[in-house]
Coordinates of C-alpha atoms and ligand atoms in Angstrom, one line a residue:
M1 CA 117.1 85.3 133.7
T2 CA 115.5 82.0 130.8
D3 CA 117.9 79.9 128.3
T4 CA 116.6 77.4 126.2
L5 CA 119.1 76.0 123.9
Y6 CA 117.6 74.9 120.4
T7 CA 119.9 71.5 118.9
G8 CA 118.8 69.3 116.4
I9 CA 119.9 71.9 114.1
S10 CA 121.6 70.0 110.6
Q11 CA 122.6 73.3 109.6
L12 CA 122.3 77.1 110.8
V13 CA 122.6 79.1 108.1
T14 CA 123.3 83.4 108.8
P15 CA 124.6 86.6 107.0
R16 CA 126.4 88.7 108.9
P17 CA 124.5 91.5 110.3
G18 CA 123.7 94.7 109.3
P19 CA 123.0 95.8 105.4
Q20 CA 125.5 93.4 103.2
R21 CA 126.2 94.7 99.7
G22 CA 127.5 93.2 96.3
A23 CA 129.9 90.1 97.1
A24 CA 128.8 89.8 100.9
M25 CA 124.8 89.2 100.0
R26 CA 127.1 85.7 98.8
E27 CA 129.1 85.2 102.3
L28 CA 127.0 83.1 104.3
K29 CA 127.9 81.3 107.3
V30 CA 126.7 77.4 107.5
I31 CA 127.4 75.8 111.3
E32 CA 127.2 72.1 110.5
N33 CA 125.4 69.9 113.0
A34 CA 124.4 73.1 115.0
A35 CA 123.2 74.1 118.4
L36 CA 121.2 77.9 119.0
L37 CA 120.6 79.1 122.5
V38 CA 118.1 82.6 123.1
R39 CA 118.2 84.5 125.7
D40 CA 115.9 87.0 126.9
G41 CA 114.5 86.6 122.9
Q42 CA 118.0 87.6 121.9
I43 CA 120.3 85.0 120.6
G44 CA 122.3 84.2 123.2
W45 CA 124.9 81.4 121.3
V46 CA 125.6 79.8 117.9
G47 CA 127.5 77.8 117.8
P48 CA 128.4 73.3 117.2
A49 CA 125.9 70.9 119.2
A50 CA 129.9 69.8 120.2
E51 CA 130.4 73.2 121.9
A52 CA 127.2 74.4 123.3
P53 CA 126.9 75.8 126.9
R54 CA 124.1 74.1 129.4
A55 CA 121.1 75.7 129.2
D56 CA 117.7 75.1 131.2
H57 CA 115.5 74.3 128.8
E58 CA 116.3 72.1 125.1
H59 CA 114.2 71.4 122.5
D60 CA 115.3 69.1 119.8
L61 CA 114.4 70.4 116.3
G62 CA 115.1 66.6 114.9
G63 CA 117.3 67.4 112.1
V64 CA 116.1 70.2 110.2
A65 CA 118.1 73.8 108.7
V66 CA 117.4 77.4 111.2
V67 CA 118.1 80.5 109.1
P68 CA 117.1 84.1 110.9
G69 CA 112.8 85.3 110.6
L70 CA 112.4 86.5 106.9
V71 CA 111.7 90.8 107.3
D72 CA 109.2 91.6 104.4
P73 CA 110.3 95.7 104.7
H74 CA 107.3 96.0 101.5
T75 CA 103.3 95.4 101.8
H76 CA 100.2 97.2 101.9
A77 CA 98.2 94.7 103.5
V78 CA 95.3 96.4 104.4
W79 CA 93.2 97.3 101.5
A80 CA 89.0 97.1 101.1
G81 CA 86.9 95.5 98.5
D82 CA 89.0 93.6 95.3
R83 CA 91.0 93.9 91.8
L84 CA 89.5 91.1 90.3
A85 CA 87.4 92.8 87.7
D86 CA 91.4 94.3 86.4
F87 CA 93.2 91.1 87.0
E88 CA 90.3 90.1 83.9
A89 CA 91.2 93.1 82.2
R90 CA 94.6 93.2 82.1
V91 CA 94.7 89.7 81.6
E92 CA 92.7 90.5 78.3
G93 CA 95.5 92.6 77.4
V94 CA 94.5 96.4 79.1
S95 CA 97.4 97.8 80.8
Y96 CA 97.6 98.4 84.2
E97 CA 98.8 102.2 83.8
T98 CA 95.9 102.7 81.8
I99 CA 93.5 100.5 84.7
L100 CA 94.6 103.5 86.7
A101 CA 94.0 106.6 85.0
R102 CA 90.7 105.2 83.7
G103 CA 89.9 106.2 87.2
G104 CA 90.4 102.2 88.3
G105 CA 93.2 100.5 89.7
I106 CA 94.7 101.4 92.8
R107 CA 91.7 104.3 93.0
S108 CA 88.7 101.9 93.1
T109 CA 90.9 100.6 96.1
M110 CA 91.0 103.3 98.0
R111 CA 87.2 103.6 97.5
A112 CA 86.7 100.7 99.5
T113 CA 89.1 101.4 101.8
A114 CA 88.0 104.6 102.1
A115 CA 84.1 103.3 103.2
A116 CA 84.9 100.6 106.2
S117 CA 85.7 101.1 109.5
V118 CA 89.3 100.6 111.8
A119 CA 87.7 97.2 112.5
E120 CA 86.6 96.3 108.8
L121 CA 90.3 96.9 107.4
V122 CA 92.1 95.1 110.9
A123 CA 89.5 91.9 110.3
L124 CA 90.6 92.2 106.3
A125 CA 94.4 92.3 107.4
R126 CA 94.6 89.6 110.4
P127 CA 94.6 86.7 107.6
R128 CA 96.6 88.1 105.2
L129 CA 99.4 89.2 107.6
Q130 CA 99.2 85.5 109.2
A131 CA 99.4 84.6 105.6
L132 CA 102.7 86.2 105.5
W133 CA 103.7 85.0 109.4
D134 CA 103.7 81.3 107.8
S135 CA 105.3 81.9 105.4
G136 CA 108.6 83.2 107.9
A137 CA 108.0 86.6 107.7
T138 CA 109.0 88.0 111.8
T139 CA 109.0 91.7 110.5
V140 CA 106.8 93.2 108.0
E141 CA 106.3 97.0 107.1
V142 CA 102.9 97.5 105.9
K143 CA 101.9 101.0 104.5
S144 CA 99.3 103.2 104.7
G145 CA 98.3 105.0 100.5
Y146 CA 94.3 103.7 100.3
G147 CA 93.2 106.7 102.1
L148 CA 90.8 108.7 99.5
D149 CA 91.0 111.4 102.3
F150 CA 93.4 112.2 105.5
G151 CA 90.7 110.3 107.4
A152 CA 91.3 107.4 105.3
E153 CA 95.1 107.8 105.4
I154 CA 94.8 107.8 109.1
R155 CA 91.8 105.0 109.7
M156 CA 94.8 102.5 107.4
L157 CA 97.3 103.4 110.0
G158 CA 95.6 103.5 112.6
A159 CA 94.3 99.7 111.8
V160 CA 98.0 98.7 111.7
H161 CA 98.6 100.1 115.1
E162 CA 96.0 97.5 115.9
L163 CA 96.6 95.1 114.1
A164 CA 100.4 95.6 115.8
A165 CA 99.2 94.5 118.9
E166 CA 99.1 90.4 117.3
F167 CA 102.1 91.1 114.2
T168 CA 105.4 92.1 114.4
L169 CA 104.6 95.4 111.8
V170 CA 106.4 98.4 111.1
P171 CA 103.6 101.3 109.6
T172 CA 104.5 103.4 106.5
L173 CA 102.6 106.5 105.6
L174 CA 101.6 106.5 101.7
I175 CA 102.0 109.4 99.5
H176 CA 100.3 107.1 96.8
V177 CA 98.2 109.0 94.3
P178 CA 96.9 112.8 93.6
P179 CA 93.6 113.8 93.0
T180 CA 92.6 113.9 89.4
E181 CA 92.1 118.0 90.5
G182 CA 93.6 120.3 93.0
R183 CA 97.1 118.4 93.6
E184 CA 99.5 121.6 94.1
A185 CA 96.8 122.6 97.5
Y186 CA 97.3 118.6 98.4
V187 CA 100.5 118.4 98.2
Q188 CA 100.8 121.2 100.4
A189 CA 98.2 119.8 102.7
I190 CA 100.1 116.7 103.0
C191 CA 102.7 118.6 104.0
E192 CA 101.3 120.9 106.3
E193 CA 98.6 118.7 107.6
L194 CA 98.5 114.3 107.3
I195 CA 102.6 114.3 107.7
P196 CA 102.4 116.8 111.1
E197 CA 99.5 114.6 112.5
V198 CA 100.9 111.5 111.8
A199 CA 104.2 112.2 113.5
R200 CA 102.1 113.8 116.1
E201 CA 100.1 110.7 116.8
G202 CA 103.7 108.8 116.4
L203 CA 101.7 106.6 113.4
A204 CA 104.9 105.6 111.5
T205 CA 108.2 105.8 111.0
A206 CA 108.6 106.6 107.6
V207 CA 107.2 108.4 104.5
D208 CA 107.1 106.9 101.7
V209 CA 105.7 108.5 97.9
F210 CA 105.2 107.2 94.6
C211 CA 106.8 108.5 92.5
E212 CA 105.5 107.7 88.8
K213 CA 104.1 109.4 85.6
E214 CA 100.1 108.5 86.5
A215 CA 101.1 109.2 90.6
F216 CA 103.6 112.2 92.1
S217 CA 106.4 113.8 90.4
V218 CA 109.8 113.7 90.9
A219 CA 109.2 117.6 92.1
E220 CA 106.6 117.0 94.2
T221 CA 107.8 113.7 95.6
R222 CA 110.8 115.8 96.7
V223 CA 108.6 118.7 98.9
I224 CA 107.0 115.5 100.4
L225 CA 109.4 114.2 101.5
E226 CA 111.4 117.1 102.5
A227 CA 108.4 118.3 104.6
A228 CA 108.3 114.1 106.3
R229 CA 112.0 114.5 107.0
T230 CA 111.3 117.9 108.8
H231 CA 109.3 116.1 110.7
G232 CA 111.7 113.4 111.7
F233 CA 110.2 110.4 109.1
A234 CA 113.0 108.6 107.4
T235 CA 111.5 108.5 104.1
K236 CA 111.1 105.9 100.7
L237 CA 110.4 106.0 97.5
H238 CA 108.8 103.5 95.4
A239 CA 110.5 104.3 91.8
D240 CA 111.1 103.2 88.2
Q241 CA 107.8 100.9 88.3
F242 CA 107.3 101.7 84.9
H243 CA 109.7 105.2 83.6
A244 CA 113.0 106.2 85.1
L245 CA 111.9 110.0 86.4
G246 CA 114.6 110.7 88.3
G247 CA 113.0 109.0 91.9
V248 CA 115.6 106.9 92.0
E249 CA 118.1 109.6 91.9
L250 CA 116.5 111.8 94.3
A251 CA 116.4 108.6 97.2
C252 CA 120.3 108.4 97.0
E253 CA 120.1 112.4 97.0
L254 CA 117.8 112.9 100.0
G255 CA 120.1 109.5 101.9
A256 CA 116.0 107.5 102.0
L257 CA 116.5 104.3 103.7
S258 CA 114.8 102.7 100.8
V259 CA 114.0 102.8 96.8
D260 CA 111.5 100.5 96.1
H261 CA 109.9 98.8 92.8
L262 CA 113.2 99.8 89.9
E263 CA 111.2 97.3 87.4
A264 CA 112.8 100.3 84.9
S265 CA 115.3 100.6 85.5
G266 CA 118.4 101.3 84.1
P267 CA 122.9 101.3 84.2
A268 CA 122.2 105.2 85.3
Q269 CA 119.9 104.1 88.1
V270 CA 122.2 101.1 89.0
A271 CA 125.5 103.0 89.6
A272 CA 123.5 105.9 91.9
L273 CA 122.2 103.0 94.0
A274 CA 125.9 101.7 94.3
A275 CA 127.6 104.4 95.1
S276 CA 125.0 105.0 98.2
P277 CA 123.6 103.3 101.7
T278 CA 119.5 103.3 100.1
V279 CA 118.9 99.7 99.9
A280 CA 117.6 98.7 96.4
T281 CA 114.4 97.0 97.4
V282 CA 112.7 94.0 94.8
L283 CA 109.5 93.4 94.1
P284 CA 109.3 89.3 92.3
G285 CA 105.9 89.5 92.7
V286 CA 105.0 92.6 90.5
T287 CA 107.1 91.3 87.8
L288 CA 105.1 88.0 87.7
H289 CA 101.6 89.3 88.1
L290 CA 101.6 92.6 85.8
G291 CA 104.2 91.3 84.0
L292 CA 107.0 93.6 83.8
P293 CA 110.5 93.6 83.2
A294 CA 112.5 91.9 86.2
A295 CA 114.3 95.2 88.3
P296 CA 117.7 94.6 87.7
A297 CA 118.7 93.6 90.9
R298 CA 121.8 90.5 89.7
A299 CA 123.5 94.2 88.2
L300 CA 122.9 95.5 91.5
I301 CA 124.4 93.0 92.9
D302 CA 127.5 92.8 90.7
A303 CA 128.0 97.1 90.5
G304 CA 128.5 96.8 94.7
A305 CA 124.0 98.0 95.9
C306 CA 122.8 96.5 98.8
V307 CA 120.0 94.9 97.8
A308 CA 116.2 94.0 99.9
V309 CA 113.6 91.6 98.5
G310 CA 110.1 92.8 99.8
T311 CA 106.0 90.9 98.3
D312 CA 104.7 94.0 97.8
L313 CA 101.4 92.4 98.8
N314 CA 98.4 94.6 97.0
P315 CA 95.4 93.4 95.4
G316 CA 96.9 95.0 92.1
S317 CA 100.0 94.1 91.5
S318 CA 101.6 91.6 94.1
P319 CA 98.4 89.7 95.4
V320 CA 101.7 87.1 97.2
F321 CA 101.0 86.7 99.9
S322 CA 104.5 84.5 101.1
S323 CA 107.8 86.0 101.9
G324 CA 109.1 82.9 101.3
L325 CA 108.0 82.6 97.4
A326 CA 109.0 86.6 96.7
L327 CA 112.2 84.9 98.4
A328 CA 112.2 82.3 95.8
L329 CA 110.4 84.5 93.3
T330 CA 113.6 86.6 92.9
V331 CA 116.0 83.4 92.6
R332 CA 114.3 82.8 88.9
L333 CA 113.1 85.9 87.7
C334 CA 116.4 88.4 88.6
G335 CA 118.7 85.9 88.8
L336 CA 119.6 86.1 93.0
T337 CA 121.6 83.2 94.1
P338 CA 119.6 81.6 97.0
A339 CA 122.3 82.6 99.6
E340 CA 122.3 86.5 97.3
A341 CA 118.6 86.3 98.3
L342 CA 119.1 85.0 101.6
S343 CA 120.6 88.0 102.3
A344 CA 117.6 89.9 100.7
C345 CA 115.2 88.8 102.8
T346 CA 116.7 89.1 105.8
V347 CA 119.5 91.7 107.3
N348 CA 118.6 93.8 103.9
A349 CA 115.1 94.2 104.4
A350 CA 116.0 95.1 107.8
A351 CA 118.1 97.8 106.9
A352 CA 115.8 99.4 104.8
L353 CA 113.4 99.6 107.2
G354 CA 116.5 101.1 109.7
L355 CA 116.7 98.3 111.8
G356 CA 120.1 96.5 113.2
D357 CA 118.8 94.5 115.3
R358 CA 117.6 91.7 113.8
G359 CA 118.0 89.4 110.0
A360 CA 120.8 87.4 111.8
L361 CA 121.3 84.6 113.9
V362 CA 124.4 85.9 115.9
P363 CA 124.1 86.9 120.0
G364 CA 122.5 90.1 120.7
Q365 CA 120.3 90.0 117.4
R366 CA 116.3 89.5 118.0
A367 CA 115.6 85.4 118.5
D368 CA 114.0 85.8 114.9
F369 CA 114.2 82.8 113.5
L370 CA 112.8 79.7 110.9
A371 CA 112.8 75.6 111.5
L372 CA 112.3 74.5 107.6
H373 CA 111.4 71.2 107.1
S374 CA 114.3 70.6 104.8
A375 CA 117.9 69.9 106.3
D376 CA 119.1 71.5 103.7
W377 CA 118.6 75.3 103.7
R378 CA 118.7 75.8 100.0
D379 CA 115.0 73.7 100.4
L380 CA 113.9 77.5 100.9
A381 CA 114.4 78.7 97.8
Y382 CA 114.1 75.9 96.1
T383 CA 110.3 75.5 97.2
L384 CA 107.5 76.7 95.6
G385 CA 104.1 76.2 95.8
A386 CA 104.6 74.4 99.3
N387 CA 105.4 76.6 102.5
P388 CA 109.2 75.3 103.0
V389 CA 109.0 76.6 106.9
R390 CA 107.8 74.2 109.5
G391 CA 107.6 77.0 112.4
V392 CA 108.8 80.6 113.1
W393 CA 110.5 82.1 116.8
M394 CA 110.6 85.6 117.4
G395 CA 111.6 86.7 120.2
G396 CA 112.8 83.0 121.3
A397 CA 109.2 82.3 121.2
P398 CA 107.4 79.9 118.7
V399 CA 105.0 81.8 117.1
T400 CA 103.1 79.8 115.0
P401 CA 100.5 76.7 115.7
S402 CA 102.3 74.1 114.1
V403 CA 105.4 74.8 115.6
Q404 CA 103.6 74.1 119.0
G405 CA 102.9 71.1 118.0
A406 CA 106.0 70.0 116.5
V407 CA 108.8 71.2 119.6
Ligands
NIG1 O1 103.8 98.9 95.0 N1 102.6 100.5 92.6 C1 102.2 101.8 92.8 N2 101.4 101.0 94.4 C2 101.5 99.3 94.4 C3 100.1 98.6 94.1 C4 98.8 99.4 94.8 C5 98.1 98.8 93.6 O2 98.4 98.2 92.7 O3 96.8 98.7 94.7 C6 102.9 98.3 94.1 O4 103.1 98.1 93.2
FE2 FE1 104.2 99.0 96.5

C-alpha cells in the first residue's frame, strides 16, 4: 500500500459527497493551506497541511487550488462528418429544427457516422475526449444515437468501449430520431431487438431518448424507456429543448437518473423536478451555440432541485470541447454562483450517471482531482478561453503531459 501526500495546496475546495440539492449546492468545504493524501487510488485523508499524516511520497503542488475532477454527464463525442454548412445556415437565420425537418442536422451526422468504421470513429473521438480530459473532466458520459441502423448504433457503442481503455467513460444508448417512415415498427424493434442486444453485450449502462416534436413523442419515449428498465438499464431523457411536451414529467414519474436540456421548461417542470430525485442537467453550450433561452437552472436550485451541468459536446447544437468552459458558461448564462456550478459539475453530474463514488474530495472517494494554475479556486468559474486547469489526476495518478512535468 503506497501513500502519496500532496502539499502546497493554497485551497482545497469540495462539495459534500452525493447529490446536493437547492441551497446545499452552495455549501462547499474550503480548507486553506491544505494537504491531500492518496492511498490506492482513493482519497485517504484531507485537512490542514499542519496536521497531515506521514506518507511514503510527497508532492508539493506549489501553492495552487485543488478541486475535484469534473464529471461530464452528457456528451455525443463519437461522430463522423461535420455540421459546418448547418452552422453557416443557422447564422443566416435557418433554425436548427427546420434543418432537421429538411433531413439535415442530426440526420446528416447519422449518414456520415453510419458510413464510418469503428476504427475511424475511435480516431475521430479520441482528440475530443482528450480535450475534455485536459479541461478537467475525469469521467465522461458518451452517447450513441447517430446510428442510422442498429448495426451503426452498436458500432458507435463499440467505439466507446474501445476508448474506455484510455479514458473513464460511461456509455449510454441514445434513441435519437425516428426514421421518416415506419416509426411504429422502429419503436417496436428498438424494444425487442436493439435494447436486448445492447443489454446482452453489456454495451451501455443507461438508455436515453430525445423526446421532442422532431424526434420521439412522450408516448413513444415511455414505451422505449419502459423496455429499457425491463432490461436493467437506468434511464435518461433529452426533454424540453424546444417544446415542453411532458418529457420532464415522464422522467420524474419513471425515476430517470436525469432529464437534460430544459431550455423550454417553465414553472410546472421546475416544480416537478424540485419534488423528484431525478437530476436536472443543463447544457449551456446549447444556449450559446443555438441562441436558445437558458434552462431555468437558477429557478431549479431556488426551488430545491438537484442541478448538474454537461457540455453536450456534439457537432450540431454544442461544439463545446471543455467541461471547464461549460462550468464557466453556467455562471454567465444560467445565473449559478461559482460554488453551485462546482457542485453541478462534480457530485451532481456524478449522480446524473448513477455514480456515488466520485465528485468530492473526502476519504473513500476516487482520487480524481485537479490542480489549477491559480491559488484561488474561483478562477475555474471565472476564466474564459484559456485553461485554468494545470493538472489532472485520475485514481491518484497524474494523467496529462503537463502534469508529469509539473509535479
Ligand atoms: O443534445 N438535441 C438533440 N440532440 C443533441 C444534438 C445532436 C446534434 O445536433 O447532432 C443535443 O443537443
Ligand atoms: Fe444531447
